[in-house]
Short mmCIF file of C-alpha atoms and ligand atoms in Angstrom, two decimals:
data_model
loop_
_atom_site.label_atom_id
_atom_site.label_comp_id
_atom_site.label_asym_id
_atom_site.label_seq_id
_atom_site.Cartn_x
_atom_site.Cartn_y
_atom_site.Cartn_z
CA MET A 398 1.59 21.52 -4.23
CA TYR A 399 1.58 18.33 -6.23
CA GLU A 400 -0.95 19.48 -9.42
CA ARG A 401 -2.05 16.64 -11.44
CA LYS A 402 -4.12 17.80 -14.55
CA ALA A 403 -3.90 14.84 -16.93
CA PHE A 404 -5.05 11.28 -16.92
CA TYR A 405 -3.10 8.67 -18.14
CA ILE A 406 -4.69 7.31 -21.24
CA ASP A 407 -3.33 5.36 -24.50
CA GLY A 408 0.42 5.38 -23.21
CA ARG A 409 0.26 9.33 -22.55
CA TRP A 410 -0.61 12.05 -20.48
CA THR A 411 -4.41 13.04 -21.70
CA ASP A 412 -6.46 15.75 -20.74
CA PRO A 413 -10.10 15.04 -19.29
CA ILE A 414 -12.77 15.51 -21.64
CA ALA A 415 -14.36 17.74 -19.35
CA PRO A 416 -11.10 19.86 -17.63
CA GLY A 417 -11.86 22.19 -14.57
CA ASN A 418 -13.22 19.41 -12.05
CA VAL A 419 -10.64 18.68 -9.44
CA ILE A 420 -10.34 16.29 -6.35
CA GLU A 421 -8.25 18.13 -3.91
CA VAL A 422 -5.87 16.08 -1.96
CA PHE A 423 -5.08 17.08 1.85
CA ASN A 424 -2.24 16.28 4.19
CA PRO A 425 -3.99 14.65 7.62
CA ALA A 426 -1.19 15.95 9.43
CA THR A 427 -1.64 19.54 8.46
CA GLU A 428 -5.26 19.62 7.40
CA GLN A 429 -3.85 21.60 4.16
CA VAL A 430 -4.53 21.05 0.47
CA ILE A 431 -1.21 19.67 -0.88
CA GLY A 432 -2.57 18.92 -4.23
CA PHE A 433 -5.13 18.30 -6.70
CA VAL A 434 -5.73 15.63 -9.37
CA PRO A 435 -8.75 15.70 -11.94
CA SER A 436 -11.84 14.25 -11.59
CA GLY A 437 -13.13 12.27 -14.33
CA THR A 438 -16.39 11.69 -16.20
CA ALA A 439 -17.87 8.41 -17.79
CA GLU A 440 -16.48 9.69 -20.93
CA ASP A 441 -12.82 9.31 -19.64
CA VAL A 442 -13.90 5.98 -18.78
CA ASP A 443 -14.93 5.40 -22.27
CA ALA A 444 -11.67 6.49 -23.53
CA ALA A 445 -9.58 4.63 -21.06
CA VAL A 446 -11.63 1.26 -21.74
CA ALA A 447 -11.30 1.67 -25.69
CA ALA A 448 -7.93 2.37 -25.20
CA ALA A 449 -7.31 -0.71 -23.27
CA ARG A 450 -9.43 -2.86 -25.63
CA ARG A 451 -7.22 -1.61 -28.65
CA ALA A 452 -4.24 -2.79 -26.68
CA PHE A 453 -5.46 -6.23 -25.48
CA ASP A 454 -3.98 -8.89 -27.63
CA PRO A 455 -5.41 -12.12 -26.50
CA LEU A 456 -2.34 -14.27 -28.35
CA ILE A 457 0.53 -11.90 -26.28
CA SER A 458 3.49 -14.24 -25.71
CA VAL A 459 4.39 -15.17 -22.02
CA ALA A 460 7.89 -13.72 -22.88
CA GLU A 461 6.37 -10.18 -23.69
CA ARG A 462 4.14 -10.59 -20.38
CA ARG A 463 7.48 -11.52 -18.61
CA ARG A 464 9.26 -8.25 -20.13
CA ARG A 465 6.45 -6.00 -19.27
CA VAL A 466 6.47 -6.92 -15.59
CA ASP A 467 10.37 -6.75 -15.45
CA ARG A 468 9.89 -3.17 -16.87
CA ILE A 469 7.36 -2.23 -14.39
CA ILE A 470 9.26 -3.45 -11.55
CA GLU A 471 12.66 -1.87 -12.89
CA ALA A 472 10.93 1.56 -13.16
CA THR A 473 8.92 1.44 -9.99
CA GLN A 474 12.13 0.59 -7.97
CA ARG A 475 13.63 3.94 -9.04
CA HIS A 476 10.26 5.78 -7.86
CA LEU A 477 9.86 4.29 -4.72
CA PRO A 478 11.45 6.81 -2.19
CA ALA A 479 9.59 9.75 -3.93
CA ILE A 480 6.32 7.41 -3.63
CA ALA A 481 6.69 6.56 -0.13
CA ASP A 482 7.08 10.13 0.81
CA LEU A 483 3.93 10.94 -1.01
CA ILE A 484 1.96 8.24 0.80
CA THR A 485 3.16 9.93 4.12
CA ALA A 486 1.94 13.08 2.92
CA GLU A 487 -1.65 12.48 1.74
CA MET A 488 -2.79 9.44 4.00
CA GLY A 489 -0.51 9.96 7.14
CA ALA A 490 1.62 6.58 7.14
CA PRO A 491 4.50 7.36 9.50
CA ARG A 492 7.66 7.51 7.67
CA ARG A 493 8.73 3.92 8.59
CA ILE A 494 5.67 2.54 7.38
CA ALA A 495 5.57 4.60 4.09
CA HIS A 496 9.04 3.70 3.49
CA GLY A 497 8.44 -0.07 4.91
CA VAL A 498 5.65 -2.12 4.70
CA GLN A 499 3.70 0.54 2.35
CA THR A 500 6.33 0.42 -0.54
CA ARG A 501 8.39 -2.70 0.12
CA VAL A 502 5.66 -5.32 0.29
CA PRO A 503 4.43 -4.00 -3.18
CA LEU A 504 7.80 -4.78 -4.66
CA ALA A 505 7.93 -8.09 -3.36
CA VAL A 506 4.12 -8.90 -4.46
CA ALA A 507 5.17 -7.86 -8.03
CA GLN A 508 8.46 -9.89 -7.62
CA GLY A 509 6.44 -12.94 -6.62
CA ILE A 510 4.20 -12.57 -9.64
CA ALA A 511 7.54 -12.39 -11.91
CA SER A 512 8.32 -16.06 -10.51
CA VAL A 513 4.74 -17.56 -10.88
CA LEU A 514 4.73 -16.51 -14.01
CA ASP A 515 7.67 -18.38 -14.94
CA GLU A 516 6.65 -21.54 -13.46
CA PHE A 517 2.91 -21.36 -14.50
CA GLU A 518 1.73 -24.33 -16.78
CA PHE A 519 -0.73 -22.48 -19.39
CA SER A 520 -2.05 -25.78 -20.86
CA GLU A 521 -2.87 -29.04 -20.07
CA ARG A 522 -4.44 -32.21 -21.11
CA ILE A 523 -7.46 -33.36 -19.21
CA GLY A 524 -8.49 -37.04 -21.57
CA ASN A 525 -8.94 -35.83 -25.28
CA SER A 526 -9.00 -32.21 -23.98
CA LEU A 527 -6.09 -29.56 -24.39
CA VAL A 528 -7.20 -27.42 -21.45
CA THR A 529 -5.68 -23.96 -22.11
CA ARG A 530 -5.69 -20.66 -19.55
CA GLU A 531 -5.76 -17.22 -21.56
CA PRO A 532 -5.72 -13.63 -20.59
CA TYR A 533 -8.76 -12.66 -19.34
CA GLY A 534 -9.27 -9.42 -21.45
CA VAL A 535 -9.54 -5.78 -20.39
CA VAL A 536 -9.67 -5.38 -16.26
CA GLY A 537 -11.21 -2.79 -14.44
CA ALA A 538 -9.62 -1.69 -11.27
CA ILE A 539 -10.98 0.11 -8.45
CA THR A 540 -8.48 0.74 -4.90
CA PRO A 541 -8.92 2.43 -1.59
CA TRP A 542 -6.56 4.60 0.31
CA ASN A 543 -4.88 2.49 3.06
CA TYR A 544 -2.17 1.30 1.12
CA PRO A 545 -2.41 3.05 -2.13
CA LEU A 546 0.81 1.78 -3.82
CA TYR A 547 0.04 -1.92 -2.74
CA GLN A 548 -3.59 -2.14 -3.56
CA VAL A 549 -2.40 -0.92 -7.26
CA ILE A 550 0.46 -3.18 -7.57
CA ALA A 551 -1.80 -6.30 -6.19
CA LYS A 552 -4.31 -5.87 -9.15
CA LEU A 553 -2.33 -4.64 -11.94
CA VAL A 554 0.75 -6.75 -11.86
CA PRO A 555 -0.89 -9.87 -12.06
CA ALA A 556 -3.07 -8.72 -14.66
CA ILE A 557 -0.36 -7.42 -16.73
CA ALA A 558 1.61 -10.96 -15.91
CA ALA A 559 -1.71 -12.82 -17.45
CA GLY A 560 -1.69 -10.55 -20.80
CA CYS A 561 -4.72 -8.47 -19.35
CA THR A 562 -4.90 -4.48 -20.17
CA VAL A 563 -5.92 -2.38 -17.37
CA VAL A 564 -8.25 0.97 -16.48
CA LEU A 565 -7.67 1.60 -12.94
CA LYS A 566 -9.52 4.30 -10.73
CA PRO A 567 -7.23 5.16 -7.30
CA SER A 568 -8.94 6.36 -4.30
CA ASN A 569 -9.84 10.22 -3.65
CA GLU A 570 -7.94 10.51 -0.60
CA ALA A 571 -4.52 9.25 -1.58
CA PRO A 572 -4.36 9.73 -5.25
CA LEU A 573 -0.97 11.45 -5.64
CA SER A 574 0.90 8.25 -4.83
CA VAL A 575 -0.86 6.40 -7.57
CA PHE A 576 0.11 9.29 -9.91
CA ALA A 577 3.57 8.83 -9.10
CA PHE A 578 3.44 5.28 -9.89
CA PHE A 579 2.29 5.80 -13.20
CA ASP A 580 5.13 8.31 -13.81
CA ALA A 581 6.96 5.01 -13.40
CA LEU A 582 4.99 3.09 -15.63
CA ASP A 583 5.37 5.87 -18.13
CA GLU A 584 9.00 4.99 -18.32
CA ALA A 585 8.26 1.51 -18.41
CA GLU A 586 7.30 2.16 -21.89
CA LEU A 587 4.56 -0.30 -22.29
CA PRO A 588 2.46 -0.56 -25.23
CA PRO A 589 0.23 2.31 -25.33
CA GLY A 590 -3.18 1.54 -23.62
CA VAL A 591 -1.98 -1.41 -21.63
CA VAL A 592 -2.18 0.61 -18.48
CA ASN A 593 -4.91 3.79 -18.13
CA LEU A 594 -5.78 5.64 -15.06
CA VAL A 595 -8.40 7.83 -14.51
CA SER A 596 -9.56 9.43 -11.02
CA GLY A 597 -12.84 10.68 -9.85
CA PRO A 598 -15.45 10.14 -7.71
CA GLY A 599 -16.32 6.43 -6.98
CA SER A 600 -20.50 7.01 -7.93
CA VAL A 601 -19.31 8.42 -11.21
CA VAL A 602 -15.67 7.11 -12.37
CA GLY A 603 -15.88 3.90 -10.19
CA GLU A 604 -19.35 3.00 -11.22
CA ALA A 605 -18.85 3.80 -14.90
CA ILE A 606 -15.78 1.22 -14.61
CA ALA A 607 -17.88 -1.21 -12.92
CA GLY A 608 -20.87 -1.65 -15.21
CA HIS A 609 -18.51 -1.17 -18.36
CA PRO A 610 -19.75 -3.35 -21.04
CA ASP A 611 -16.08 -3.70 -22.57
CA VAL A 612 -14.56 -4.13 -19.11
CA ASP A 613 -14.41 -7.85 -18.98
CA LEU A 614 -13.35 -8.21 -15.37
CA VAL A 615 -13.87 -5.74 -12.42
CA SER A 616 -11.11 -6.15 -9.59
CA PHE A 617 -12.51 -3.96 -6.38
CA THR A 618 -10.70 -3.03 -2.92
CA GLY A 619 -12.38 -1.23 -0.54
CA SER A 620 -15.69 -1.10 1.73
CA THR A 621 -18.20 -3.91 1.87
CA GLY A 622 -21.26 -1.11 0.60
CA ALA A 623 -19.20 -0.03 -1.99
CA GLY A 624 -18.24 -3.56 -2.90
CA ARG A 625 -21.90 -4.55 -3.07
CA ARG A 626 -22.74 -1.63 -5.24
CA VAL A 627 -19.58 -2.81 -7.67
CA ALA A 628 -20.91 -6.50 -7.63
CA GLU A 629 -24.38 -5.03 -8.89
CA LEU A 630 -23.17 -3.24 -11.63
CA ALA A 631 -20.77 -5.75 -12.98
CA GLY A 632 -23.26 -8.38 -12.55
CA ARG A 633 -25.76 -6.56 -14.93
CA ALA A 634 -22.87 -5.99 -17.51
CA VAL A 635 -22.18 -9.98 -16.94
CA SER A 636 -18.53 -8.92 -15.97
CA LYS A 637 -16.41 -11.14 -13.78
CA VAL A 638 -15.65 -9.33 -10.32
CA THR A 639 -13.56 -9.82 -7.70
CA LEU A 640 -14.08 -8.14 -4.08
CA GLU A 641 -11.44 -7.68 -1.39
CA LEU A 642 -13.73 -5.80 1.07
CA GLY A 643 -13.64 -5.12 5.13
CA GLY A 644 -12.56 -7.46 7.76
CA LYS A 645 -12.99 -7.76 12.14
CA SER A 646 -10.37 -10.15 12.37
CA ALA A 647 -9.76 -12.28 15.37
CA ASN A 648 -6.63 -12.79 17.31
CA VAL A 649 -7.43 -15.85 19.37
CA ILE A 650 -4.77 -16.77 22.22
CA LEU A 651 -5.65 -19.78 23.87
CA GLU A 652 -4.94 -20.79 27.27
CA ASP A 653 -1.59 -22.51 26.75
CA ALA A 654 -0.04 -19.74 24.42
CA ASP A 655 2.88 -17.80 24.86
CA LEU A 656 0.81 -14.74 26.29
CA GLY A 657 3.26 -11.93 26.23
CA THR A 658 4.43 -12.34 22.72
CA ALA A 659 1.01 -12.94 21.26
CA VAL A 660 -0.21 -10.02 22.79
CA LYS A 661 2.74 -7.99 21.55
CA VAL A 662 2.51 -8.69 18.19
CA GLY A 663 -1.46 -8.62 18.28
CA VAL A 664 -0.92 -5.04 19.41
CA GLY A 665 1.13 -4.35 16.70
CA ASN A 666 -0.98 -5.83 14.11
CA ALA A 667 -4.10 -3.82 14.99
CA LEU A 668 -2.28 -0.71 15.30
CA LEU A 669 -0.14 -1.07 12.20
CA ASN A 670 -0.48 2.06 9.48
CA GLY A 671 -3.15 3.48 12.25
CA GLY A 672 -5.49 0.52 12.43
CA GLN A 673 -6.46 1.28 8.82
CA THR A 674 -5.60 -2.19 7.25
CA CYS A 675 -8.43 -4.55 6.38
CA MET A 676 -6.82 -7.77 7.66
CA ALA A 677 -5.69 -6.01 11.24
CA TRP A 678 -6.57 -8.18 14.27
CA THR A 679 -9.23 -5.50 15.70
CA ARG A 680 -10.39 -8.13 18.05
CA MET A 681 -8.07 -9.87 20.81
CA LEU A 682 -9.80 -13.09 22.22
CA VAL A 683 -8.14 -14.13 25.36
CA PRO A 684 -9.09 -17.21 27.77
CA GLN A 685 -10.98 -15.67 30.95
CA SER A 686 -8.48 -17.32 33.15
CA ARG A 687 -5.74 -15.20 31.78
CA TYR A 688 -7.96 -11.85 31.03
CA GLY A 689 -6.31 -9.70 33.87
CA GLU A 690 -3.08 -10.66 32.66
CA ALA A 691 -3.67 -10.04 29.23
CA LEU A 692 -5.26 -6.37 29.62
CA GLU A 693 -1.94 -5.44 31.59
CA LEU A 694 -0.03 -6.49 28.77
CA VAL A 695 -1.86 -4.91 26.23
CA GLU A 696 -1.91 -1.69 28.13
CA THR A 697 1.76 -1.53 28.08
CA ALA A 698 2.49 -2.48 24.72
CA VAL A 699 -0.01 0.39 23.71
CA ALA A 700 2.02 2.69 25.82
CA ARG A 701 4.99 2.20 23.38
CA TYR A 702 3.18 3.75 20.28
CA THR A 703 4.26 7.35 20.20
CA VAL A 704 1.68 9.36 18.38
CA GLY A 705 2.51 12.50 16.13
CA ASP A 706 3.85 13.74 13.12
CA PRO A 707 4.23 11.15 10.62
CA THR A 708 7.36 12.64 8.99
CA ASP A 709 8.90 12.51 12.44
CA PRO A 710 11.14 8.79 12.06
CA ALA A 711 10.29 8.33 16.11
CA THR A 712 6.10 8.24 14.99
CA ARG A 713 4.65 4.75 15.17
CA LEU A 714 1.12 6.03 14.89
CA GLY A 715 0.23 9.06 12.50
CA PRO A 716 -3.12 10.70 12.24
CA SER A 717 -6.18 8.98 10.74
CA ALA A 718 -6.09 9.13 6.99
CA CYS A 719 -8.72 11.96 6.37
CA ALA A 720 -11.17 14.37 8.03
CA SER A 721 -14.11 11.82 7.77
CA GLN A 722 -12.36 8.61 8.73
CA PHE A 723 -11.38 10.70 11.73
CA GLU A 724 -15.16 11.71 12.65
CA THR A 725 -16.07 7.82 11.86
CA VAL A 726 -13.45 6.45 14.03
CA ARG A 727 -14.43 8.97 16.98
CA GLY A 728 -18.08 8.06 16.48
CA PHE A 729 -17.08 4.51 16.97
CA ILE A 730 -15.48 4.92 20.30
CA ASP A 731 -18.31 7.36 21.42
CA ARG A 732 -21.13 4.84 20.96
CA ALA A 733 -18.67 2.04 22.39
CA ARG A 734 -18.61 3.81 25.83
CA GLY A 735 -22.42 4.17 25.38
CA ASP A 736 -22.56 0.44 24.88
CA GLY A 737 -21.33 0.04 28.28
CA ALA A 738 -17.57 -1.13 27.09
CA ARG A 739 -15.22 -0.16 29.34
CA LEU A 740 -12.30 2.11 28.21
CA LEU A 741 -9.10 1.01 29.24
CA THR A 742 -7.00 3.44 27.26
CA GLY A 743 -7.23 6.13 24.67
CA GLY A 744 -10.66 7.91 23.93
CA SER A 745 -12.04 9.83 21.06
CA GLU A 746 -10.49 13.21 22.00
CA ARG A 747 -8.49 15.00 19.24
CA ILE A 748 -4.76 15.19 20.12
CA GLY A 749 -3.09 18.53 19.75
CA ASP A 750 -4.85 21.48 17.52
CA THR A 751 -3.90 20.29 13.83
CA GLY A 752 -3.92 16.89 12.31
CA TYR A 753 -6.53 14.04 12.79
CA TYR A 754 -4.60 12.34 15.84
CA LEU A 755 -6.21 9.99 17.98
CA ALA A 756 -4.64 7.94 21.13
CA PRO A 757 -4.56 4.42 20.82
CA THR A 758 -7.69 3.02 22.08
CA VAL A 759 -8.65 -0.43 23.74
CA PHE A 760 -11.67 -1.76 25.09
CA ALA A 761 -12.28 -3.98 27.54
CA ASP A 762 -15.43 -6.36 28.76
CA VAL A 763 -16.60 -5.82 25.16
CA ASP A 764 -20.06 -7.49 24.27
CA PRO A 765 -18.93 -9.71 21.33
CA MET A 766 -22.30 -8.74 19.43
CA SER A 767 -22.26 -5.07 19.98
CA GLU A 768 -21.11 -2.53 17.51
CA ILE A 769 -17.49 -1.93 18.38
CA ALA A 770 -16.98 -5.90 18.12
CA GLN A 771 -18.73 -6.15 15.02
CA GLU A 772 -17.94 -3.47 12.67
CA GLU A 773 -14.89 -2.52 10.97
CA VAL A 774 -13.75 0.73 12.51
CA PHE A 775 -10.36 1.07 10.60
CA GLY A 776 -8.53 3.02 13.29
CA PRO A 777 -6.62 2.68 16.07
CA VAL A 778 -8.99 0.82 17.95
CA LEU A 779 -8.37 -2.69 19.55
CA VAL A 780 -11.19 -4.31 21.76
CA VAL A 781 -10.24 -7.37 23.90
CA ILE A 782 -12.83 -9.94 24.64
CA PRO A 783 -12.78 -12.80 27.08
CA PHE A 784 -13.77 -16.55 26.32
CA THR A 785 -14.53 -19.40 28.49
CA ASP A 786 -12.96 -22.52 26.25
CA ASP A 787 -11.53 -23.60 22.85
CA ASP A 788 -15.60 -23.74 21.68
CA ASP A 789 -16.27 -20.34 22.75
CA ALA A 790 -13.19 -18.59 21.23
CA VAL A 791 -14.17 -20.35 17.86
CA ARG A 792 -17.71 -19.14 18.59
CA ILE A 793 -16.93 -15.41 19.14
CA ALA A 794 -14.10 -15.77 16.37
CA ASN A 795 -16.58 -16.63 13.81
CA CYS A 796 -19.82 -14.10 14.80
CA THR A 797 -19.07 -11.10 12.61
CA PRO A 798 -20.21 -10.76 8.98
CA TYR A 799 -16.70 -10.77 7.86
CA GLY A 800 -14.17 -13.60 7.26
CA LEU A 801 -10.64 -11.64 5.98
CA SER A 802 -7.92 -12.70 8.36
CA GLY A 803 -7.03 -13.34 11.99
CA ALA A 804 -4.27 -15.51 13.70
CA VAL A 805 -4.40 -18.55 16.46
CA TRP A 806 -1.63 -18.44 18.93
CA ALA A 807 -1.28 -22.05 20.90
CA GLY A 808 1.10 -24.15 23.14
CA THR A 809 1.76 -26.36 19.92
CA ASP A 810 1.40 -25.46 16.30
CA GLU A 811 -0.93 -28.42 15.82
CA ARG A 812 -3.26 -27.45 18.39
CA ALA A 813 -3.18 -23.74 16.78
CA ILE A 814 -3.81 -25.18 13.38
CA ASP A 815 -6.69 -27.45 14.60
CA VAL A 816 -8.65 -24.38 15.89
CA ALA A 817 -7.82 -22.22 13.11
CA CYS A 818 -9.34 -24.81 10.71
CA ARG A 819 -12.52 -23.93 12.51
CA VAL A 820 -12.24 -20.33 12.01
CA ARG A 821 -14.50 -19.20 8.77
CA THR A 822 -11.74 -16.83 7.52
CA GLY A 823 -9.45 -16.65 4.23
CA GLN A 824 -6.30 -16.40 6.05
CA LEU A 825 -4.70 -16.78 9.56
CA ASP A 826 -1.49 -16.47 11.09
CA ILE A 827 -0.12 -19.56 13.08
CA ASN A 828 1.75 -18.56 16.15
CA GLY A 829 3.38 -16.02 14.46
CA GLY A 830 3.94 -17.17 11.23
CA PRO A 831 5.01 -14.52 9.03
CA TYR A 832 3.35 -12.59 5.91
CA ASN A 833 3.57 -14.33 2.90
CA PRO A 834 3.54 -12.47 -0.17
CA LEU A 835 2.92 -15.66 -2.37
CA ALA A 836 0.09 -16.86 -0.21
CA PRO A 837 -3.50 -16.64 -1.29
CA PHE A 838 -5.15 -13.60 0.26
CA GLY A 839 -9.09 -13.07 0.17
CA GLY A 840 -12.55 -13.34 2.10
CA TYR A 841 -14.97 -15.58 3.34
CA LYS A 842 -18.42 -14.13 4.09
CA GLN A 843 -18.74 -10.51 3.67
CA SER A 844 -15.14 -10.06 3.39
CA GLY A 845 -15.72 -10.48 -0.33
CA PHE A 846 -14.60 -13.12 -2.87
CA GLY A 847 -11.79 -14.02 -5.03
CA ARG A 848 -8.06 -14.18 -4.26
CA GLU A 849 -5.02 -11.70 -4.47
CA LEU A 850 -1.35 -12.37 -4.88
CA GLY A 851 0.82 -15.29 -5.96
CA ARG A 852 -0.43 -17.95 -8.08
CA PHE A 853 -3.97 -17.74 -6.93
CA GLY A 854 -4.17 -14.19 -7.26
CA PHE A 855 -2.44 -14.48 -10.90
CA GLU A 856 -5.15 -17.15 -12.15
CA GLU A 857 -7.76 -14.70 -11.61
CA TYR A 858 -6.59 -12.77 -14.46
CA LEU A 859 -7.16 -16.02 -16.58
CA GLN A 860 -9.85 -17.55 -18.81
CA THR A 861 -10.15 -21.14 -19.37
CA ARG A 862 -10.44 -22.64 -22.79
CA SER A 863 -10.86 -26.46 -23.65
CA LEU A 864 -10.19 -27.79 -27.13
CA GLN A 865 -11.76 -31.24 -27.81
CA LEU A 866 -9.16 -33.16 -29.77
CA PRO A 867 -10.39 -35.90 -32.11
CA LEU A 868 -9.56 -39.60 -30.41
P1 NAD B 1004 -14.37 2.65 -0.35
O1 NAD B 1004 -15.10 1.65 -0.63
O2 NAD B 1004 -15.00 4.07 -0.01
O3 NAD B 1004 -13.65 3.16 -1.45
C1 NAD B 1004 -12.98 2.35 -2.19
C2 NAD B 1004 -12.46 2.74 -3.68
O4 NAD B 1004 -14.07 2.51 -4.19
C3 NAD B 1004 -12.42 4.28 -4.07
O5 NAD B 1004 -11.74 4.37 -5.10
C4 NAD B 1004 -13.71 4.43 -4.22
O6 NAD B 1004 -13.55 6.06 -4.82
C5 NAD B 1004 -14.51 3.72 -4.65
N1 NAD B 1004 -15.81 3.85 -4.84
C6 NAD B 1004 -16.61 4.14 -3.73
N2 NAD B 1004 -18.12 4.10 -4.17
C7 NAD B 1004 -18.19 3.37 -5.24
C8 NAD B 1004 -19.08 2.98 -6.01
N3 NAD B 1004 -20.53 3.18 -5.66
N4 NAD B 1004 -19.03 2.28 -7.40
C9 NAD B 1004 -17.45 2.23 -7.50
N5 NAD B 1004 -16.63 2.64 -7.02
C10 NAD B 1004 -16.31 3.13 -5.68
O7 NAD B 1004 -13.17 2.39 0.34
P2 NAD B 1004 -11.93 2.94 1.23
O8 NAD B 1004 -12.72 3.98 2.23
O9 NAD B 1004 -11.46 3.63 0.57
O10 NAD B 1004 -11.21 1.95 2.32
C11 NAD B 1004 -11.21 1.35 3.16
C12 NAD B 1004 -12.06 0.22 3.15
O11 NAD B 1004 -11.52 -0.94 1.85
C13 NAD B 1004 -12.24 -0.73 4.24
O12 NAD B 1004 -13.47 -1.01 4.51
C14 NAD B 1004 -11.25 -1.93 4.31
O13 NAD B 1004 -11.24 -2.99 4.60
C15 NAD B 1004 -11.49 -2.25 2.94
N6 NAD B 1004 -9.93 -2.70 2.32
C16 NAD B 1004 -10.43 -4.04 2.07
C17 NAD B 1004 -8.73 -4.59 1.63
C18 NAD B 1004 -8.70 -5.95 1.44
O14 NAD B 1004 -7.93 -6.66 0.35
N7 NAD B 1004 -10.09 -7.04 1.89
C19 NAD B 1004 -7.57 -4.20 1.61
C20 NAD B 1004 -7.70 -2.61 1.66
C21 NAD B 1004 -8.89 -2.10 2.27
#
């Protein structure tokens, strides 16, 4: 049992102001309680924000920021295997995902930020003005459960590199790995108050952070519904807000593409982390002329996904991360069948007696405007939609309220880029171009605003000041 009884405030583990309220953490593979963390109040947030405010030094040197980032990276590396095991236990990511993308990518993101800091020009001359980039101030960060370490590092490390201080609220579903990360931060011996952790319900602790008058910048990742509320509260406090929200990204496979590769990579992307990835390509768009061939390739690719115990190294698809997500996904599948989509494989039936397991599920002949093609499912569900020509593909790719990610495959990169430029979304992979932890990531439309990662992510945490010099 992992029992965490304290928040991390002002450089030490600190008892909650009103102790006794806890959040139980479940293992979705066993449905058993495996630990708990304290459930905080607005007063705990006040204490954390006050500590972050005291620790904020707007004149902090770049050398000191770099030292802090280096110490965070060093300490995190030591804790990475333990954090990966906790991620498997609390949200069901298969071992190879937890020890792979769930923990390796955040480290690469942090290292990327260190390199950005080394190269960044903090001042420039514009005419007779000296324009300088200053740390934004106290950052309130609110994160979801799907990539618990990544989401935290993608906010906290650039914030620290920019000279800010941070108050973080992790998700209620997967907080243990974040508490373990704060054990690492404790060893990093940052000055007291630079990083603070308060767990608790979104409606209490999350809202207290989002609307806090002494938080300068709110960085939120989560669902579009919660993001809307966070933006409203931050707006009232006149705090800057960045929102990384949901997605329903299109994998556009044009007629002259290498269909076999595009389908195989596309299925892998849609099912990564059990489909619980905001940037997942959950809509596969294929030309009508190659539709039958594409569906056969999809079925073959999906059949390779072994569902099972996430601690088993052979498992590629673990359980849904929690009971509510499991029921949400099942509801989407049942309604899609009711809406007339053709179930190619999978379904809403629970696999086994224990654990929130579902088979990878694919729908064909899906109406692009139906719920299953419009809404983010956040489970192992892919829809395959035919299109008639490039214009039709672009129209369908753009027909959801989201615009987070996507892919275009074509016979040449130039052709894929031409089509990609017509898709209103923040990031697109061209003919299988690999993930780049330095490339800006973020949404168009209802997928949010603001960018994370690399230089663009770093700049979100900077304020701009102009000094007009005498002529
Ligand atoms: P969620 O919105 O329910 O919760 C996210 C975080 O916000 C949690 O810490 C939660 O406690 C908190 N929260 C909830 N209501 C709040 C409120 N009223 N005020 C303040 N905080 C509140 O999302 P989730 O279920 O944890 O995560 C899944 C969602 O996150 C999906 O929609 C997914 O697309 C999105 N997501 C987006 C990205 C991205 O980068 N765009 C990345 C990962 C996940």
